[in-house]
Coordinates of C-alpha atoms and ligand atoms in Angstrom, one line a residue:
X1 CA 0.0 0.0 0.0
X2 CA 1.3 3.4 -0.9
X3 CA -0.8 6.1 0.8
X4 CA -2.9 5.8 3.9
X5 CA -5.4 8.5 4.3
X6 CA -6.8 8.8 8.1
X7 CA -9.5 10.8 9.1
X8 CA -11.5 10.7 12.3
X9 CA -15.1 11.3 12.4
X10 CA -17.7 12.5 14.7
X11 CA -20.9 13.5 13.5
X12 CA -20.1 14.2 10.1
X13 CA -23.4 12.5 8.0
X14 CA -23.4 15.8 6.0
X15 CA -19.5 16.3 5.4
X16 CA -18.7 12.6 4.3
X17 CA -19.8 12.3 1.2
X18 CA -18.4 15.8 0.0
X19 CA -15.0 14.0 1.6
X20 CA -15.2 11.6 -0.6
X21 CA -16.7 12.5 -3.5
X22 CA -13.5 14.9 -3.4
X23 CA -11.1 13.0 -2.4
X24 CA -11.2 9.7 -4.1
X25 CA -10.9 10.9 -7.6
X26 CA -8.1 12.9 -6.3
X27 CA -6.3 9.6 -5.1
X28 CA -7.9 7.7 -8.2
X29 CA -5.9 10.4 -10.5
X30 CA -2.6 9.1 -8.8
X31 CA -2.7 5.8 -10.1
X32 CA -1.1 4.4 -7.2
X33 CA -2.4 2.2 -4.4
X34 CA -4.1 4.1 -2.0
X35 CA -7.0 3.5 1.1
X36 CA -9.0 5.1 3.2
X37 CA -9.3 4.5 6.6
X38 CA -12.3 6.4 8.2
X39 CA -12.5 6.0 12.3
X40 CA -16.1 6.8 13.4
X41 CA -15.8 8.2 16.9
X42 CA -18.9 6.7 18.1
X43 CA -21.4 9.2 15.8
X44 CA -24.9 9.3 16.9
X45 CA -25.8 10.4 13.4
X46 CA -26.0 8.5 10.3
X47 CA -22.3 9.1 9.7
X48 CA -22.3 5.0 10.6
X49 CA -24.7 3.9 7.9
X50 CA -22.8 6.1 5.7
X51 CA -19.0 5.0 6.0
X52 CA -20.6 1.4 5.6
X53 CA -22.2 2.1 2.6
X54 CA -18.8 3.4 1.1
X55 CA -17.1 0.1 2.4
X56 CA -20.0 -1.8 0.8
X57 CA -19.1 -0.2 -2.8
X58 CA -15.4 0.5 -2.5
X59 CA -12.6 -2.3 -0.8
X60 CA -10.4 0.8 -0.9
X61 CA -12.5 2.3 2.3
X62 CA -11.4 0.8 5.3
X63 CA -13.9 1.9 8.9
X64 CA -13.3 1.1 12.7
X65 CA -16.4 1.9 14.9
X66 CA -15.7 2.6 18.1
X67 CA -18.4 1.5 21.3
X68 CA -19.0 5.0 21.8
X69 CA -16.5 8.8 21.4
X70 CA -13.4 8.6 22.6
X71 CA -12.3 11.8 21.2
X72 CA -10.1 12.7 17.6
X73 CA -7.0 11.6 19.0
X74 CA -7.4 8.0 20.1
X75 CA -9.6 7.8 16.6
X76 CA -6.5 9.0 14.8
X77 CA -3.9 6.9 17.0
X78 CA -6.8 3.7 15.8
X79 CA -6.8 5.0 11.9
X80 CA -2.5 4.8 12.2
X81 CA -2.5 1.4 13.9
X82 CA -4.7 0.0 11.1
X83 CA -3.2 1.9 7.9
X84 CA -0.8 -0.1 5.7
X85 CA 0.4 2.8 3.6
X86 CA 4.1 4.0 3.3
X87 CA 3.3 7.3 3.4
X88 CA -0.1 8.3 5.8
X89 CA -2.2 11.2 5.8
X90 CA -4.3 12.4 8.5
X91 CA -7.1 14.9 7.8
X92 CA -10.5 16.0 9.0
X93 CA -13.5 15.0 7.7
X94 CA -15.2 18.3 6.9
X95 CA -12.9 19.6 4.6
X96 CA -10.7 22.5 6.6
X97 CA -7.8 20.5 5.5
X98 CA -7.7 21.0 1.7
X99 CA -7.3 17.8 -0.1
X100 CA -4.9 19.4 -2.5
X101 CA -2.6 20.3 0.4
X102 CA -2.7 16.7 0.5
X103 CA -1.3 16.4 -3.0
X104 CA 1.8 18.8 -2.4
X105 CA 2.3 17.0 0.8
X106 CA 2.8 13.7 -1.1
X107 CA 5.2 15.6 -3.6
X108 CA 7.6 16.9 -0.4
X109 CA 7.3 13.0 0.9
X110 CA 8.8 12.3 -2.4
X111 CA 11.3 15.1 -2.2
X112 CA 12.7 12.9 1.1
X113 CA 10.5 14.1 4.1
X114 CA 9.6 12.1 6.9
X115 CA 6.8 14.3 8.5
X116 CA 5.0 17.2 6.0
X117 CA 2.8 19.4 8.4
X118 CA -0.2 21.6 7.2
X119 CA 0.7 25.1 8.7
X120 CA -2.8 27.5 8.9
X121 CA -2.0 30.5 7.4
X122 CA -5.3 32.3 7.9
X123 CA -8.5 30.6 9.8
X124 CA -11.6 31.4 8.1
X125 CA -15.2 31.4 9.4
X126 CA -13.8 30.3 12.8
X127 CA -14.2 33.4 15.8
X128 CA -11.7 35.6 17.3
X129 CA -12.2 33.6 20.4
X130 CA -11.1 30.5 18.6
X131 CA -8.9 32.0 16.5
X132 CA -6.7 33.6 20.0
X133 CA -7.1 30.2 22.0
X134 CA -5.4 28.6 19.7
X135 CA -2.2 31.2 19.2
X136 CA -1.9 31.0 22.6
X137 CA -1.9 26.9 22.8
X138 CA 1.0 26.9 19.9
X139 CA 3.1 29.5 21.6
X140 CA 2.5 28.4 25.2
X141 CA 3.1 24.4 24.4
X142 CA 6.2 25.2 22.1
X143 CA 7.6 27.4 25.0
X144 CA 6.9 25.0 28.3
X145 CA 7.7 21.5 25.9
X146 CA 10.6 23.0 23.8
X147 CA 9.2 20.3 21.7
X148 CA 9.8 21.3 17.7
X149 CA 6.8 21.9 17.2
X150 CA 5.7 23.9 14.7
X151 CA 3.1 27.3 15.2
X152 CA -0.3 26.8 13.8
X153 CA -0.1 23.0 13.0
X154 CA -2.7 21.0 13.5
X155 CA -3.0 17.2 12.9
X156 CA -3.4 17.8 9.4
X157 CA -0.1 16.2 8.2
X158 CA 1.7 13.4 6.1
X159 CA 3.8 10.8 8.3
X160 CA 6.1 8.9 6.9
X161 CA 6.2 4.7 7.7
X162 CA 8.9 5.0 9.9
X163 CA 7.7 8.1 11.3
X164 CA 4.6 6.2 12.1
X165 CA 6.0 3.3 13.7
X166 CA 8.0 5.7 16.0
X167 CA 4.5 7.2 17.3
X168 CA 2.8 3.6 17.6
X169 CA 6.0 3.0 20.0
X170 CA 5.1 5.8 22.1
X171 CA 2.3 4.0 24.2
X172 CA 1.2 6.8 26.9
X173 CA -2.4 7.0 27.0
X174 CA -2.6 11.0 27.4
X175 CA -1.8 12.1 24.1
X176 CA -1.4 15.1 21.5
X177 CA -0.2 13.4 18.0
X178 CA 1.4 16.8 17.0
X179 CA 3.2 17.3 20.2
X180 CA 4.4 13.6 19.3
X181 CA 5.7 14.1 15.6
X182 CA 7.7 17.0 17.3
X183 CA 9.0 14.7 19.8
X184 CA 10.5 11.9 17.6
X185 CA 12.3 13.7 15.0
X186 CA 13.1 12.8 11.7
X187 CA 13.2 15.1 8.1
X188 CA 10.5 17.5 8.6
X189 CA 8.6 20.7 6.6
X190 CA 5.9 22.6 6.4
X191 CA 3.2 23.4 3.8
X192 CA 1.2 26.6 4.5
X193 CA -2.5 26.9 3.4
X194 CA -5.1 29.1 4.0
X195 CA -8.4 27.1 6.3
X196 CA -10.7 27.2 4.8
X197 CA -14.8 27.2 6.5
X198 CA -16.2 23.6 7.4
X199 CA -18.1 22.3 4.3
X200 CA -21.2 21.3 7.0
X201 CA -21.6 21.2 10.7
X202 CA -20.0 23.1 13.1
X203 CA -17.1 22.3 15.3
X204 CA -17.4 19.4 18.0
X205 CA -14.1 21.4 20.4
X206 CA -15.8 23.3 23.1
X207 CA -13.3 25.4 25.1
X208 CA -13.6 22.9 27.7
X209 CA -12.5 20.4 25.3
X210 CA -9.9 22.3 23.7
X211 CA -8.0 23.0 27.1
X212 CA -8.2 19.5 27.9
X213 CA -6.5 19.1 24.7
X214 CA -3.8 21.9 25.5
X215 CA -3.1 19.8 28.8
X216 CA -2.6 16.4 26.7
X217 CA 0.0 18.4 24.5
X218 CA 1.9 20.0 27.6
X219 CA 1.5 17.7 30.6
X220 CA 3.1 14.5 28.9
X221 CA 5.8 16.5 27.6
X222 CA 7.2 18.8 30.4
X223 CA 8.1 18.8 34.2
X224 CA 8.1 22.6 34.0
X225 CA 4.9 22.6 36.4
X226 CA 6.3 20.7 38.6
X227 CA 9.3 23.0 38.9
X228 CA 7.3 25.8 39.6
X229 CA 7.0 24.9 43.2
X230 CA 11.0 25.7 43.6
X231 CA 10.2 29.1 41.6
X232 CA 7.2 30.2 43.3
X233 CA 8.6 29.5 47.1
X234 CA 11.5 31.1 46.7
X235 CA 10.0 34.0 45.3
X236 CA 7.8 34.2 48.2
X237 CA 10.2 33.6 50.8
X238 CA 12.0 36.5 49.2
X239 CA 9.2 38.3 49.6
X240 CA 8.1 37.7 53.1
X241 CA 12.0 38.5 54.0
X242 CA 11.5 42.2 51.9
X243 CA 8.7 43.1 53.8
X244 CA 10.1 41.6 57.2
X245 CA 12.9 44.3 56.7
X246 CA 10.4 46.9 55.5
X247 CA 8.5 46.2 59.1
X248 CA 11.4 46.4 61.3
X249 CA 12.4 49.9 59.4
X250 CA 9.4 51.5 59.5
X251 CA 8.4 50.6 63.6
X252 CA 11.9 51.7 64.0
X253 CA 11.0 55.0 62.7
X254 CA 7.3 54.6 63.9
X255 CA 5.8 54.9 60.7
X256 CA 2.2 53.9 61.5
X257 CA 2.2 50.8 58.5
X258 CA -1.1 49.6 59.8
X259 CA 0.2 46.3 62.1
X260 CA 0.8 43.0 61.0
X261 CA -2.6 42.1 61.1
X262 CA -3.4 44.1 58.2
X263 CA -0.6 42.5 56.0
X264 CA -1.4 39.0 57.3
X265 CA -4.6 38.6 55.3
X266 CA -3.3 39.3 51.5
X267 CA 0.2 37.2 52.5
X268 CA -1.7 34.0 53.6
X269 CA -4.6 34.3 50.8
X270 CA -1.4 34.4 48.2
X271 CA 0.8 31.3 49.7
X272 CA -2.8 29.3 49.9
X273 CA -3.0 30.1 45.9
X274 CA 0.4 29.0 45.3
X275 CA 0.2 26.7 47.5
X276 CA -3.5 25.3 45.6
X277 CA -2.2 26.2 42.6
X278 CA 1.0 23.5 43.0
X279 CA -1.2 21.0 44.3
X280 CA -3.6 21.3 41.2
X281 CA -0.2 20.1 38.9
X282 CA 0.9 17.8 41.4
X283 CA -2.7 15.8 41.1
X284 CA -2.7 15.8 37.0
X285 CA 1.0 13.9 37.3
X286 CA -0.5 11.9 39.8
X287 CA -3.9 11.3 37.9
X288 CA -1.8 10.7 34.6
X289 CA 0.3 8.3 36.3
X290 CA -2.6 6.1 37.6
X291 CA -4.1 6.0 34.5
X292 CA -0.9 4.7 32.7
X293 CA -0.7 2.2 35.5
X294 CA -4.7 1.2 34.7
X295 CA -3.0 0.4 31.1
X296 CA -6.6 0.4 29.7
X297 CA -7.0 0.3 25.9
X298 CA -7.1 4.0 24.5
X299 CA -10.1 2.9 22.6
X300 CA -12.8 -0.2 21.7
X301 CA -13.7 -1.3 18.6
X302 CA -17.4 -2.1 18.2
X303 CA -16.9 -3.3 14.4
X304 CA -14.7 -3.6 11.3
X305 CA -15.1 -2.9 7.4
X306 CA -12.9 -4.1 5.3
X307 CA -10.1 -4.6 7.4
X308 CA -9.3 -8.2 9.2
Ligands
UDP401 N1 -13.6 14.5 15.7 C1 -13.6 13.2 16.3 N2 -14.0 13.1 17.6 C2 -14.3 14.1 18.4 C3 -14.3 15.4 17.8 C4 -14.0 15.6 16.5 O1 -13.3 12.3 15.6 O2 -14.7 13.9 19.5 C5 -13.3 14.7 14.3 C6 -14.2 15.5 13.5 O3 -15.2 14.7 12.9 C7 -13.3 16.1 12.4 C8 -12.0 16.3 13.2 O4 -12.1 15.4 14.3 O5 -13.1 15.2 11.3 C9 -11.8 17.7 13.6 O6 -12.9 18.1 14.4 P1 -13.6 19.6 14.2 O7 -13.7 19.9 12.8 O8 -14.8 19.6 15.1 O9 -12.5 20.5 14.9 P2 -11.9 21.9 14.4 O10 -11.6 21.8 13.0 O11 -13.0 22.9 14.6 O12 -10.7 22.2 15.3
MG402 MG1 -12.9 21.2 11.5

């Protein structure tokens, strides 16, 4: 099998056929071997009925269906553990990542890159809100991971075999696949394209869901929060010793500074925060290191087409 393309879906009964109908002649036109392998996230639409219809007609559409959503990346971590393809391509089902990218993607894997990303050059029909959120998650996970990751890449990208064999070797359950292609490496670029709107639908990431997200990407990939313990006691400490001095100057003097009492209420609300805020990091590592001892499976099939 040459190419592998993956795409999760969720919901997508009126996206999925514009997929296809665009992208298979696209693949047909290559004249090379080719599948698709379509995860359905456990849709409560009839994005089910759908995919199976396409694996009816077409051996070249592989589908997993998973027991209920378990959320785009363990769908995309399922669609790379069954493609065969020496090159795969992950991409969203509602067409944001432009099947054409696709194409020049496959002509940089020929050129002799491992990993090809999709870099967004302009967002369209997405808000300001969503737009900002996701700056800041590039910037802050590149910063706090020093992962090379690059800005405004999303999980729209070409993996080489290798590359993908690299990330099926990384078997942590709390995952960000583009935080992972930074982490292992290999001959990398970039293709920029302007995202376009979603053909149908609207988007399934909730804030909520796209911080949880941010976490997966940083968490895995840093001990910078659990550093900032050291950082943030020492600054206080230096702080309570400033305004010790300050104290003992100013009663020297008899500057009225309004007692202790009055400084004793903003100093103990801001240790408890720190003190809160450490403990809140603390209990993710702690959390994330149960659940890798759990070892459950990131995901559960309920059926297959088309693949063994
Ligand atoms: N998706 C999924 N499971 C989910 C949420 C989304 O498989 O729980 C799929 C969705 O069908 C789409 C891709 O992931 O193919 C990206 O989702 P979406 O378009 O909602 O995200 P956005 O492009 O707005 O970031
Ligand atoms: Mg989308």
């Amino acid at each position: 099998m040459k190419y592998s393309i993956v795409v999760a879906v969720y919901n997508e009964e009126k996206s999925l056929p514009i997929f296809y109908s665009t992208v298979k002649p696209m693949m047909d036109e290559l004249q090379e071997e080719y599948e698709l392998v379509f995860v359905n996230d456990g849709s409560t639409d009839e994005s089910e009925g759908i995919l199976n219809d396409f694996a009816s007609k077409d051996a070249r559409v592989k589908v997993c269906h998973f027991s209920r959503n378990f959320g785009q990346q363990a769908a995309l971590l399922c669609g790379m553990q069954h493609a065969s393809g020496e090159a795969v391509i992950a991409m969203d089902a509602d067409l944001q990542d432009p099947p054409e990218v696709a194409l020049k993607m496959i002509e940089k894997w020929k050129e002799g890159y491992d990993i090809v990303h999709g870099k967004r050059r302009k967002r369209r029909g997405e808000t300001v809100f969503k737009r900002a959120t996701a700056s800041i998650f590039y910037r802050v996970t590149r910063k706090l991971t020093r992962l090379d990751m690059p800005a405004d890449v999303g999980d729209f990208k070409l993996y080489d075999r290798k590359v993908v064999e690299a990330i099926l070797s990384m078997k942590e359950h709390d995952r960000l696949l583009r935080a992972q292609a930074g982490w292992v490496g290999f001959k990398q670029t970039s293709i920029e394209f302007d995202r376009p709107e979603r053909v149908a639908g609207t988007t399934h990431y909730t804030l909520k869901k796209m911080l949880r997200l941010a976490g997966d990407g940083i968490f895995p990939n840093t001990n910078y929060p659990l550093t900032l313990s050291l950082k943030l006691g020492v600054l206080a400490a230096m702080l309570t010793a400033v305004c010790a001095v300050v104290f003992i100057v100013l009663s020297c003097f008899g500057v009225n500074y309004g007692g202790l009492t009055a400084w004793l209420f903003p100093f103990i609300g801001g240790c408890l925060s720190v003190y809160l805020i450490n403990s809140y990091f603390t209990n993710v590592y702690v959390y994330m290191t149960y659940r890798e001892t759990q070892d459950r499976p990131k995901y559960v099939i309920k059926e297959k087409k088309n693949l063994e």
